Coordinates of C-alpha atoms in Angstrom, one line a residue:
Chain A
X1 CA 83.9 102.9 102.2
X2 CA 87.3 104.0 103.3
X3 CA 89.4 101.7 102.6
X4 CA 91.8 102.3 105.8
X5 CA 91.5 103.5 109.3
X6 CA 93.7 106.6 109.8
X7 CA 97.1 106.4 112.1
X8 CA 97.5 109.7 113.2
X9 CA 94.4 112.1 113.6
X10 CA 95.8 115.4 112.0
X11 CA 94.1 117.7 114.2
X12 CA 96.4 116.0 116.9
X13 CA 93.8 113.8 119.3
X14 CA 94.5 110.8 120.1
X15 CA 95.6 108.4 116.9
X16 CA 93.2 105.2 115.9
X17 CA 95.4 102.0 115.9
X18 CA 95.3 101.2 112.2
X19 CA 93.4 97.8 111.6
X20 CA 93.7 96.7 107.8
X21 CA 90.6 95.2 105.9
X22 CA 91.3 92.3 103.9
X23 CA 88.4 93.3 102.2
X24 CA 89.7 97.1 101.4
X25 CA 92.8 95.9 101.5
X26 CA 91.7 92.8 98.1
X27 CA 89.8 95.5 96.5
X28 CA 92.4 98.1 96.4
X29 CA 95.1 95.9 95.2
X30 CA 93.5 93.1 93.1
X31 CA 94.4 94.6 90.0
X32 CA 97.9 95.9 91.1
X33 CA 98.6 92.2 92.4
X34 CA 97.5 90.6 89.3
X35 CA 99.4 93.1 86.5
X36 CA 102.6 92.8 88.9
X37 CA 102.4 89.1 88.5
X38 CA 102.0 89.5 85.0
X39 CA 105.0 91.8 84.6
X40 CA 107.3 89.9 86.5
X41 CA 107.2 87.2 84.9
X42 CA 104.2 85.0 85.8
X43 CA 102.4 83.7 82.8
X44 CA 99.0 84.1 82.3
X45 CA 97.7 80.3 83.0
X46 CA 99.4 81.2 86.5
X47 CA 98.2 84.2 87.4
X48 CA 94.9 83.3 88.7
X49 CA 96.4 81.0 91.1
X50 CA 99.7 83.6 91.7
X51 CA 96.7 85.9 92.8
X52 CA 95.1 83.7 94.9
X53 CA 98.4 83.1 96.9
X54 CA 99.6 86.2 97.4
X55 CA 95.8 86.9 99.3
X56 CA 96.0 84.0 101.2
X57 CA 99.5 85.3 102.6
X58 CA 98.1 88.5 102.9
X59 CA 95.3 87.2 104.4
X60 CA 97.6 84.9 106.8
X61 CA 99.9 88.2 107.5
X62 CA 97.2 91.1 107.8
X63 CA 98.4 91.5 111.5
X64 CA 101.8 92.3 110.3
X65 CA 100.5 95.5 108.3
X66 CA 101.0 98.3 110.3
X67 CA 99.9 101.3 108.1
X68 CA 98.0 102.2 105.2
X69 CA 100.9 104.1 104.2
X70 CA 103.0 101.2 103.6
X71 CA 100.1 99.1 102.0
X72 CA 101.1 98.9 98.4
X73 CA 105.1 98.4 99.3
X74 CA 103.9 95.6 101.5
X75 CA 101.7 93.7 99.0
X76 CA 104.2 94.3 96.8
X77 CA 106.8 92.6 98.8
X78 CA 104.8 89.5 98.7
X79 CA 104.1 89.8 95.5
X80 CA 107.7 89.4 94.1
X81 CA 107.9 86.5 96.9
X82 CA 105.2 84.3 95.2
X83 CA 106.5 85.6 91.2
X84 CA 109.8 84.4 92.2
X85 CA 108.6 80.8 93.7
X86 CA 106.0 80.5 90.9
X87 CA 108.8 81.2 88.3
X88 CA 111.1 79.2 89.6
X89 CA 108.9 76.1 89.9
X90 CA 108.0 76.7 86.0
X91 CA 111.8 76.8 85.1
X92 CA 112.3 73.2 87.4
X93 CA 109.6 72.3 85.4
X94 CA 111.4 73.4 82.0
X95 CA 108.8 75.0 81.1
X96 CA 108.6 78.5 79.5
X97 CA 107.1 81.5 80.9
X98 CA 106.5 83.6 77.9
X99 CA 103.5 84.2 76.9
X100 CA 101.3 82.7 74.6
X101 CA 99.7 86.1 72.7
X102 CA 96.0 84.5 72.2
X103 CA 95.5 84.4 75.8
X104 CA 96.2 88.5 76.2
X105 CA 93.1 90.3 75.4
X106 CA 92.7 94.3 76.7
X107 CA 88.7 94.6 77.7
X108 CA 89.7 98.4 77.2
X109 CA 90.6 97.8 73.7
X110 CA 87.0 97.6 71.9
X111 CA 88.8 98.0 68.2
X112 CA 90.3 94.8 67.0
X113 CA 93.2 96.1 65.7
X114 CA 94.2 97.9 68.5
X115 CA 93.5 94.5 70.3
X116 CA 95.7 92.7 68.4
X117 CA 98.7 95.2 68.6
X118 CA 98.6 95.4 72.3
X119 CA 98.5 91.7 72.1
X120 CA 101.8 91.7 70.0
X121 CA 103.2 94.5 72.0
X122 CA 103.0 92.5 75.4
X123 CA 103.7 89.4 74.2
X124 CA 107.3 91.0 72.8
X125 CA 107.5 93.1 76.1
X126 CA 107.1 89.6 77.7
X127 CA 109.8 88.0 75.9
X128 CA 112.4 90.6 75.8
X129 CA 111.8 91.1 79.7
X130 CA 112.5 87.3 80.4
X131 CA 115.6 87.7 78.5
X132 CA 116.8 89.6 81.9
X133 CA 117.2 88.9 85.6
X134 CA 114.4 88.9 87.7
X135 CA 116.1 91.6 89.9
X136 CA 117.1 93.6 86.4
X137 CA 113.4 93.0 85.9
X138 CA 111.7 93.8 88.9
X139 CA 113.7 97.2 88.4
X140 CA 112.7 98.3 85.2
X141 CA 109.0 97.1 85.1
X142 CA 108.3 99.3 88.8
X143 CA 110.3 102.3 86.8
X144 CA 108.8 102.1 83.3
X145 CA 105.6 100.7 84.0
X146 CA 104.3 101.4 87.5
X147 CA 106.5 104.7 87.3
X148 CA 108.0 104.3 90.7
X149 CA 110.8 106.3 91.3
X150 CA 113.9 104.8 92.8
X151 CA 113.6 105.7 96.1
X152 CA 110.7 104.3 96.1
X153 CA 111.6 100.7 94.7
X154 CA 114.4 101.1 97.2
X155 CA 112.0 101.1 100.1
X156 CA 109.7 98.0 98.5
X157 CA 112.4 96.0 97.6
X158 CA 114.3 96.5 101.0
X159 CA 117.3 97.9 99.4
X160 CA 119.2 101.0 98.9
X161 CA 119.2 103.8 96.0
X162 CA 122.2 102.7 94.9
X163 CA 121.5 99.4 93.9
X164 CA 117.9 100.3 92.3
X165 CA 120.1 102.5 90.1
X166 CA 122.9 99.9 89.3
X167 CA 119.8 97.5 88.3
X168 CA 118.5 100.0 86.4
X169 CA 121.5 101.0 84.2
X170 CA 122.1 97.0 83.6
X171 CA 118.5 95.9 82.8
X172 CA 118.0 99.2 80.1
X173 CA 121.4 97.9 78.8
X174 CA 120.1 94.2 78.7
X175 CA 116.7 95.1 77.3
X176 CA 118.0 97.6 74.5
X177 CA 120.3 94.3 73.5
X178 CA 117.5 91.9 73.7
X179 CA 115.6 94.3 71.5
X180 CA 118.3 94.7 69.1
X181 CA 118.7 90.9 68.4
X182 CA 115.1 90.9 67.9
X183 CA 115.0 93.3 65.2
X184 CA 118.1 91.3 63.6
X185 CA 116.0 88.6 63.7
X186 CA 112.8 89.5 62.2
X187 CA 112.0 90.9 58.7
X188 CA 111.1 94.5 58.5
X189 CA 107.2 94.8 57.8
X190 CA 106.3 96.3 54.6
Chain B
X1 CA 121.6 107.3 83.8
X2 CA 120.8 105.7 80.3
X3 CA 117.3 106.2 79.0
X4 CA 115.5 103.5 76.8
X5 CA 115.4 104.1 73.4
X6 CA 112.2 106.1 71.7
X7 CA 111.6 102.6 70.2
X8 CA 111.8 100.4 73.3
X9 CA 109.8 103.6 75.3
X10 CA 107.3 103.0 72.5
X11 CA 107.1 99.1 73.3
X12 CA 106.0 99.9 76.9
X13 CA 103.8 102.5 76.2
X14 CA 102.0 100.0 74.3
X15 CA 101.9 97.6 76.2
X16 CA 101.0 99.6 79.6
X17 CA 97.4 98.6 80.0
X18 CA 97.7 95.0 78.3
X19 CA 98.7 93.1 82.0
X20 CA 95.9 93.6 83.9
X21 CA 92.8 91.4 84.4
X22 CA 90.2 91.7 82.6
X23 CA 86.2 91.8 84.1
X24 CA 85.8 87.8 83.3
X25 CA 89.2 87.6 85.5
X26 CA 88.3 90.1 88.0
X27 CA 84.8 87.9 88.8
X28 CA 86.2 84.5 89.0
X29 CA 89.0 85.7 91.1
X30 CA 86.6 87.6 93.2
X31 CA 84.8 83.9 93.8
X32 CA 88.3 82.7 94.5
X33 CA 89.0 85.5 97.2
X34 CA 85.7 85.1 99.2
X35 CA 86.2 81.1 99.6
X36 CA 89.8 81.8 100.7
X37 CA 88.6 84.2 103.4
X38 CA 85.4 81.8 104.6
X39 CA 88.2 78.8 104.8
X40 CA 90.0 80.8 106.5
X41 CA 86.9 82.5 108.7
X42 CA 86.0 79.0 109.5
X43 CA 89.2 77.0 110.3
X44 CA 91.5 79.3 112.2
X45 CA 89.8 81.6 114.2
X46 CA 89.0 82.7 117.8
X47 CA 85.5 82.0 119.6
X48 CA 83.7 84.7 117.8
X49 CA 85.9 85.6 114.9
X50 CA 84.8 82.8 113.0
X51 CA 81.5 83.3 113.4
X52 CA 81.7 87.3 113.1
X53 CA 84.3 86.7 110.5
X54 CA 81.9 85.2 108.2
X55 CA 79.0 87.8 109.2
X56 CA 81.4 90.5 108.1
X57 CA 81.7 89.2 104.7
X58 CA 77.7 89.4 104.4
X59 CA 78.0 92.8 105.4
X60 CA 80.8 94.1 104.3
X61 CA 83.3 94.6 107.2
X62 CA 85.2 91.4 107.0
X63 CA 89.1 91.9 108.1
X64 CA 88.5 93.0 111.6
X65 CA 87.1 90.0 112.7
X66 CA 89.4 87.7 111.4
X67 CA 92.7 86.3 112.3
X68 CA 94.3 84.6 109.8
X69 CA 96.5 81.9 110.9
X70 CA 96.4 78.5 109.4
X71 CA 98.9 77.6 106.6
X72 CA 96.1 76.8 103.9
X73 CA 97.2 73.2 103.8
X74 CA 96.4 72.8 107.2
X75 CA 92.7 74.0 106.4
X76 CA 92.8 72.0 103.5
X77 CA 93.1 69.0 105.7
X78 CA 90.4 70.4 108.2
X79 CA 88.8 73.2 107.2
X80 CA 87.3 73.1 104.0
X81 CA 84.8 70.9 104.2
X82 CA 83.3 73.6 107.0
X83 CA 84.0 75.9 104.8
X84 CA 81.9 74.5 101.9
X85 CA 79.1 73.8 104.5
X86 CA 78.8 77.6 105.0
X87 CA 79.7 78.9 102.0
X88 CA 77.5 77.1 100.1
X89 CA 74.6 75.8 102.1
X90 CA 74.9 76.7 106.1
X91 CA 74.1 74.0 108.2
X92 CA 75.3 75.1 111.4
X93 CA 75.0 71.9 113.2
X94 CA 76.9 70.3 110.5
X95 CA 79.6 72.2 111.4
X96 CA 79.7 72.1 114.7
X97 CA 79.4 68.7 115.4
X98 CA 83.5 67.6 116.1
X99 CA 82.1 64.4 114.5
X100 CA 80.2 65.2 111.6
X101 CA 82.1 68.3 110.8
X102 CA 84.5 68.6 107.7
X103 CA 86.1 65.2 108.3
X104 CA 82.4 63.5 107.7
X105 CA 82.4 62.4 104.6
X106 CA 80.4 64.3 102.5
X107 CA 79.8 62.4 99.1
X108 CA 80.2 65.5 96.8
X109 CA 83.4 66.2 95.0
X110 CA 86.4 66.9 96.1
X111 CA 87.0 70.2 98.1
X112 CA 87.1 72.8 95.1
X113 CA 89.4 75.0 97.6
X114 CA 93.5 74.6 96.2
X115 CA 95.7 73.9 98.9
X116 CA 98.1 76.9 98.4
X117 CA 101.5 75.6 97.2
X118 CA 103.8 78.8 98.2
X119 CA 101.6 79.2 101.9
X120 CA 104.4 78.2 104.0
X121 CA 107.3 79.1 102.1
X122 CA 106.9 83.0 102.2
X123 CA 106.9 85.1 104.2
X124 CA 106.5 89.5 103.4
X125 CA 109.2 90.9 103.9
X126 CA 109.8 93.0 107.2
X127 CA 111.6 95.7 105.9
X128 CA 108.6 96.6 103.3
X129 CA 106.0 96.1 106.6
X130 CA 108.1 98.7 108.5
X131 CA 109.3 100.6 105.4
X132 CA 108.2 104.4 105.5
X133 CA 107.0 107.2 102.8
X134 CA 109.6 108.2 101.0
X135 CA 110.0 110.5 97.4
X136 CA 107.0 111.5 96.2
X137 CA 105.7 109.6 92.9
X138 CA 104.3 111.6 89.5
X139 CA 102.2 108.8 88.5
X140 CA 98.6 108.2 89.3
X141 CA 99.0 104.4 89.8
X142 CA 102.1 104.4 91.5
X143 CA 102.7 103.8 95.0
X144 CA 102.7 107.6 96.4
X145 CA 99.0 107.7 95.0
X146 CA 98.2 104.7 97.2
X147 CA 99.6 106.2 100.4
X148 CA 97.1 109.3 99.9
X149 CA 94.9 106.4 101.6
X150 CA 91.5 107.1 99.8
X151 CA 92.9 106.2 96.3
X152 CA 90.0 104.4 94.4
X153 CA 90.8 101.3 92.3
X154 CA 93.2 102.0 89.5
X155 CA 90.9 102.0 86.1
X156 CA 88.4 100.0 87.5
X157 CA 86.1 101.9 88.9
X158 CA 83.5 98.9 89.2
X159 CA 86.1 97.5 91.5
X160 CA 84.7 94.4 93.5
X161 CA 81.0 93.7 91.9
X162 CA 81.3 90.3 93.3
X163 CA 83.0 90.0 95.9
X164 CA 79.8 89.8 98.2
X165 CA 79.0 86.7 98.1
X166 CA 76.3 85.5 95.7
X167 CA 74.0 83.7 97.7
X168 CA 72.4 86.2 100.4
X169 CA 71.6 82.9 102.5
X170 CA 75.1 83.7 104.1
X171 CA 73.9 82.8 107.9
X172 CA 73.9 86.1 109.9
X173 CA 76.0 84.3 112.8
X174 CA 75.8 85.7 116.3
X175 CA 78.7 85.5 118.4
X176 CA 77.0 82.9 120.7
X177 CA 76.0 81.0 117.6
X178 CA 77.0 77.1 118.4
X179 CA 78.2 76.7 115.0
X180 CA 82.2 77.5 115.5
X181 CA 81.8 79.2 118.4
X182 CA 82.5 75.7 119.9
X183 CA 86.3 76.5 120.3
X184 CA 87.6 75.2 123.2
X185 CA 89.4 77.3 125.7
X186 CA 93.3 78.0 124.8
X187 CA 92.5 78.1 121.3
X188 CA 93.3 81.6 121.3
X189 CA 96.7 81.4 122.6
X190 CA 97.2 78.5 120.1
X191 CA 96.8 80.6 117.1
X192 CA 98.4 83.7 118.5
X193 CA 101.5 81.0 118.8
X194 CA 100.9 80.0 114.9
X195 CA 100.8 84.0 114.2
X196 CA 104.0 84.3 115.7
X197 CA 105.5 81.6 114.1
X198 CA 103.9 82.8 110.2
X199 CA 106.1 86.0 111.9
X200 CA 109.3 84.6 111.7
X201 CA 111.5 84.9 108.7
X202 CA 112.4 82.0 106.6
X203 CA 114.3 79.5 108.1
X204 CA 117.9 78.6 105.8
X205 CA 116.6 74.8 106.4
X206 CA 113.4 75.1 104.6
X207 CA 115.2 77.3 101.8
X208 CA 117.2 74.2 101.3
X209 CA 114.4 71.9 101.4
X210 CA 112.8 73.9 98.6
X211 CA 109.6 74.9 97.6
X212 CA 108.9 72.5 94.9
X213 CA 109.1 69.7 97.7
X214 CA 106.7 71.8 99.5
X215 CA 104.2 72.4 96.7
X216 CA 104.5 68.5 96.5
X217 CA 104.0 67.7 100.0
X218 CA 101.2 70.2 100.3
X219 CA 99.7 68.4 96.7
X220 CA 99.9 64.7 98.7
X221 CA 98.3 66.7 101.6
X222 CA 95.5 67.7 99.4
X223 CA 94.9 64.0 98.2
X224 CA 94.7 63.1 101.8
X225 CA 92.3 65.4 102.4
X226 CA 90.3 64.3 99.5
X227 CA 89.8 60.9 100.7
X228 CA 88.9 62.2 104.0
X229 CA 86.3 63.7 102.6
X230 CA 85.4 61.0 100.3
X231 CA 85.1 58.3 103.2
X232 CA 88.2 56.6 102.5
X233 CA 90.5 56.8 105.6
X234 CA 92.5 53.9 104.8
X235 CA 93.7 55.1 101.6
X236 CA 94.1 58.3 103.6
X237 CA 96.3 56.3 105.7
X238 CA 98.2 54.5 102.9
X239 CA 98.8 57.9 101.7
X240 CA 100.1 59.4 104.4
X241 CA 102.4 56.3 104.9
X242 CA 103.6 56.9 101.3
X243 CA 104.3 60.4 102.4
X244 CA 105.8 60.1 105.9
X245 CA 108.8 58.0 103.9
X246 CA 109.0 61.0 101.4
X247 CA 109.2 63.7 103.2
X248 CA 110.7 62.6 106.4
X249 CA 112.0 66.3 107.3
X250 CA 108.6 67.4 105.6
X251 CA 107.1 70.7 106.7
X252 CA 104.0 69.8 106.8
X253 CA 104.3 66.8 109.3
X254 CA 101.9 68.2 111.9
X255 CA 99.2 68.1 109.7
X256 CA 100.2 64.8 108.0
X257 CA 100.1 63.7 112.1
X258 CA 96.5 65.3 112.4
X259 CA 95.7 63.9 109.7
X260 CA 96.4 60.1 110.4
X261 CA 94.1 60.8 113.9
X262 CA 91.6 62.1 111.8
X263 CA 91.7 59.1 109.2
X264 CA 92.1 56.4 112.1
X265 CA 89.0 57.9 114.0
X266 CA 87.1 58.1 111.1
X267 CA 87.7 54.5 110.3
X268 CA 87.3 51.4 112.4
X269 CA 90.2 51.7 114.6
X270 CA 88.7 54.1 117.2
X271 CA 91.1 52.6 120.0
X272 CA 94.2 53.2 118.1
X273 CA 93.0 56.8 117.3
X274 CA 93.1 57.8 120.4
X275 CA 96.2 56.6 121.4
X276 CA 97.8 58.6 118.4
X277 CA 95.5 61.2 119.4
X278 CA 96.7 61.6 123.0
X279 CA 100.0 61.3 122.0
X280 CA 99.8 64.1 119.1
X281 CA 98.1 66.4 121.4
X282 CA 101.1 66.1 124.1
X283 CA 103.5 66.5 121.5
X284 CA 101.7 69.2 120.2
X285 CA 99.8 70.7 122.7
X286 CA 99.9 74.0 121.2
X287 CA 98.5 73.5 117.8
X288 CA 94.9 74.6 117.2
X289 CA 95.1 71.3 115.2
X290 CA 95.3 69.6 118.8
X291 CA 92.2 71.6 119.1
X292 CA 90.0 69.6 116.6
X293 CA 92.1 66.4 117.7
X294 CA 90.5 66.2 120.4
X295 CA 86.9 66.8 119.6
X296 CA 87.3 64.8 116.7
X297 CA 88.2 61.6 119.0
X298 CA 86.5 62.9 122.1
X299 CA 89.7 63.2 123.9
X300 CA 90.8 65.8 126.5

């Protein structure tokens, strides 16, 4: 099923008003929404419920969605919305939102070694990333991990090139430290 | 501009898959989704959107036929019982009835739908709604891929195995249905009002005020609700006294309002419930909670 009505006809007849699917709209973006929760900061005992809010606001908000063009920017701004309330009512609550590495399991990863260092490797990724700002965060994960360029994180994250790249340059500074004191701090493997 | 090290590149790399949900996670949050929409299908929509909405998630076309409007706490207080009934077991009269509708106390357990903490307290952003296509992207996953429009689902090709519902006893509704096709005239007009208001941006007040106070006032919300549905209205009632001192500049006070009608009229004092319930609808005349106000104490 297509998963969004078209906005402008190419052929140049008259263009169909677009009309999201919540439906299209869940299925498309389910996994996007949940690994951006994830990467931002939202632990995994959270995310289920992080998911579940940012579909009842998109749910709530379809109306507001004026192109399929914009889709993933706009999910995405609501997804930061509910990664930043949901972190911030953990750190009120004191507690911590790195990640415990037993809950992390890849399905994709059918070799148990393989399992276990992607395990390791997120749950390090996780900590060093909390060791920086959200917005130093936000930043690098859409760069390194959803490979967005900057102009494009400009556009989702409502500001301009300029400030992506400043982010950018302070959270690869931050994270290279943050990964440095961890290497002081832990024994070389044999 | 600084590139990671090969060691911290190295860290990502292996990492890249290990954030997203696995099958187990993609189901139950699939059964999560569908009771969301229903709720949502069955508490806040126009004459025949409810009706169709719910119809459409049967057969596949759900989002055109329904307007979502209601904060989730407010169909936590009124809508989830209905939702349960036709989610789970339709029972059309049941639903319509203003008096044996969700605020009946159905014995069961509590509602298993979670009032949404965070409902009220964001809003998407306007600038990413309007934003337009910018640079082009080099990855597969990344947003440029998305705007091609017929992008399948990232890695997952078995995308949404359960997200129609499991029981095939959903009710093919017709528009003319009685069940929620009950809605009063001006109900439409009410919750194009609460559409415009979800519109808004946030208010610097309720940034103030803080979510966490929300998330709690939606929480004592929920255990209102709960002893609606339990048959309890006067803890219901002592509850929402409790809560009317706590939150005095609460955001949530037209529901905690709707609420107490609901509580009174399901209890003994039928007088008193309408008086509250004439004076909540005057107050709020435009609410589509005023809508179930006065069906639920047969006011007009």
């Amino acid at each position: 099923m297509a998963s969004v009505a078209m906005t402008d006809a190419p052929d140049g007849r008259e263009a169909v008003p677009y009309k999201p699917e919540f439906q299209a709209l869940y299925r498309d973006h389910c996994a996007f929404v949940w690994r951006m929760l994830r990467r931002l900061g939202v632990p995994p005992a959270n995310v289920a419920d992080a998911t579940q809010d940012v579909f009842v606001v998109i749910h709530r908000r379809l109306a507001f969605l004026r192109s399929s063009e914009v889709a993933r920017s706009w999910v995405y701004g609501i997804v930061a919305r509910v990664a930043r309330d949901h972190r911030r009512t953990l750190r009120r609550k004191g507690l911590s939102a790195a990640t415990d590495p037993d809950t992390l399991v890849d399905a994709g990863k059918s070799n148990a070694h393989d399992q276990l260092e992607q395990r390791e490797a997120v749950a390090l990724l996780d900590r060093l990333l909390e060791t920086l700002s959200d917005k130093e965060r936000e930043v690098l994960v859409l760069i390194e991990l959803e490979q967005m360029t900057a102009a494009e994180i400009a556009e989702a994250i409502g500001t301009n090139i300029n400030t992506v790249y400043t982010r950018l340059r302070a959270a690869r500074r931050n994270f290279e430290r943050a990964m440095a004191r961890h290497r002081a701090r832990t024994p070389e493997r044999p | 501009m600084t590139e990671l090290s090969p060691e911290a590149r190295a860290l990502f790399e292996a990492a890249r898959n290990g954030h997203e949900p696995t099958a187990h996670e993609r189901e139950q949050m699939n059964a999560r989704i569908l009771k969301v929409a229903a709720l949502a299908a069955v508490s806040g929509v126009s004459k025949t959107g409810a009706t169709a909405g719910l119809s459409g998630l049967a057969s596949g076309k759900v989002a055109g036929a329904m307007k979502v409007t209601f904060a989730l706490a407010v169909a936590g207080v009124l809508g989830a019982g209905a939702a349960r009934l036709v989610v789970e077991k339709p029972r059309p009269s049941a639903v319509a009835s203003p008096r044996t509708g969700p605020v009946a106390p159905p014995r069961s357990a509590p509602s298993p739908t979670r009032v949404m903490e965070p409902v009220r307290a964001i809003a998407a952003s306007p600038q990413s709604a309007s934003a337009s296509a910018a640079a082009p992207s080099h990855a597969p996953e990344s947003f440029a891929s998305a705007r091609a429009g017929t992008r399948p689902m990232p890695r997952d090709p078995a995308a949404a195995p359960g997200w129609r519902p499991a029981s095939p006893s959903l009710p093919a509704s017709s528009p003319t249905e009685p069940a929620v096709a009950a809605f009063p005239e001006g109900a439409d007009a009410a919750i194009a009002d609460l559409g415009a208001r979800a519109g808004e941006p946030l208010k610097a007040g309720h940034a103030a005020l803080g979510d966490a106070s929300l998330g709690e006032e939606a929480r004592g919300l929920a255990a209102v609700q709960r002893a609606l549905d339990q048959g309890r209205p006067s803890e219901a009632l002592a509850l929402l006294d409790e809560q009317e001192r706590r939150f005095r500049r609460g955001e949530l006070a037209p529901e905690r309002r709707a609420a107490r009608v609901l509580a009174h009229c399901a209890g003994a004092t039928a007088e008193q419930a309408r008086m509250l319930a004439q004076r909540f609808v005057e107050q709020e005349p435009a609410s589509p909670l005023a809508v179930r106000v006065r069906r639920a104490c047969g006011i007009r």
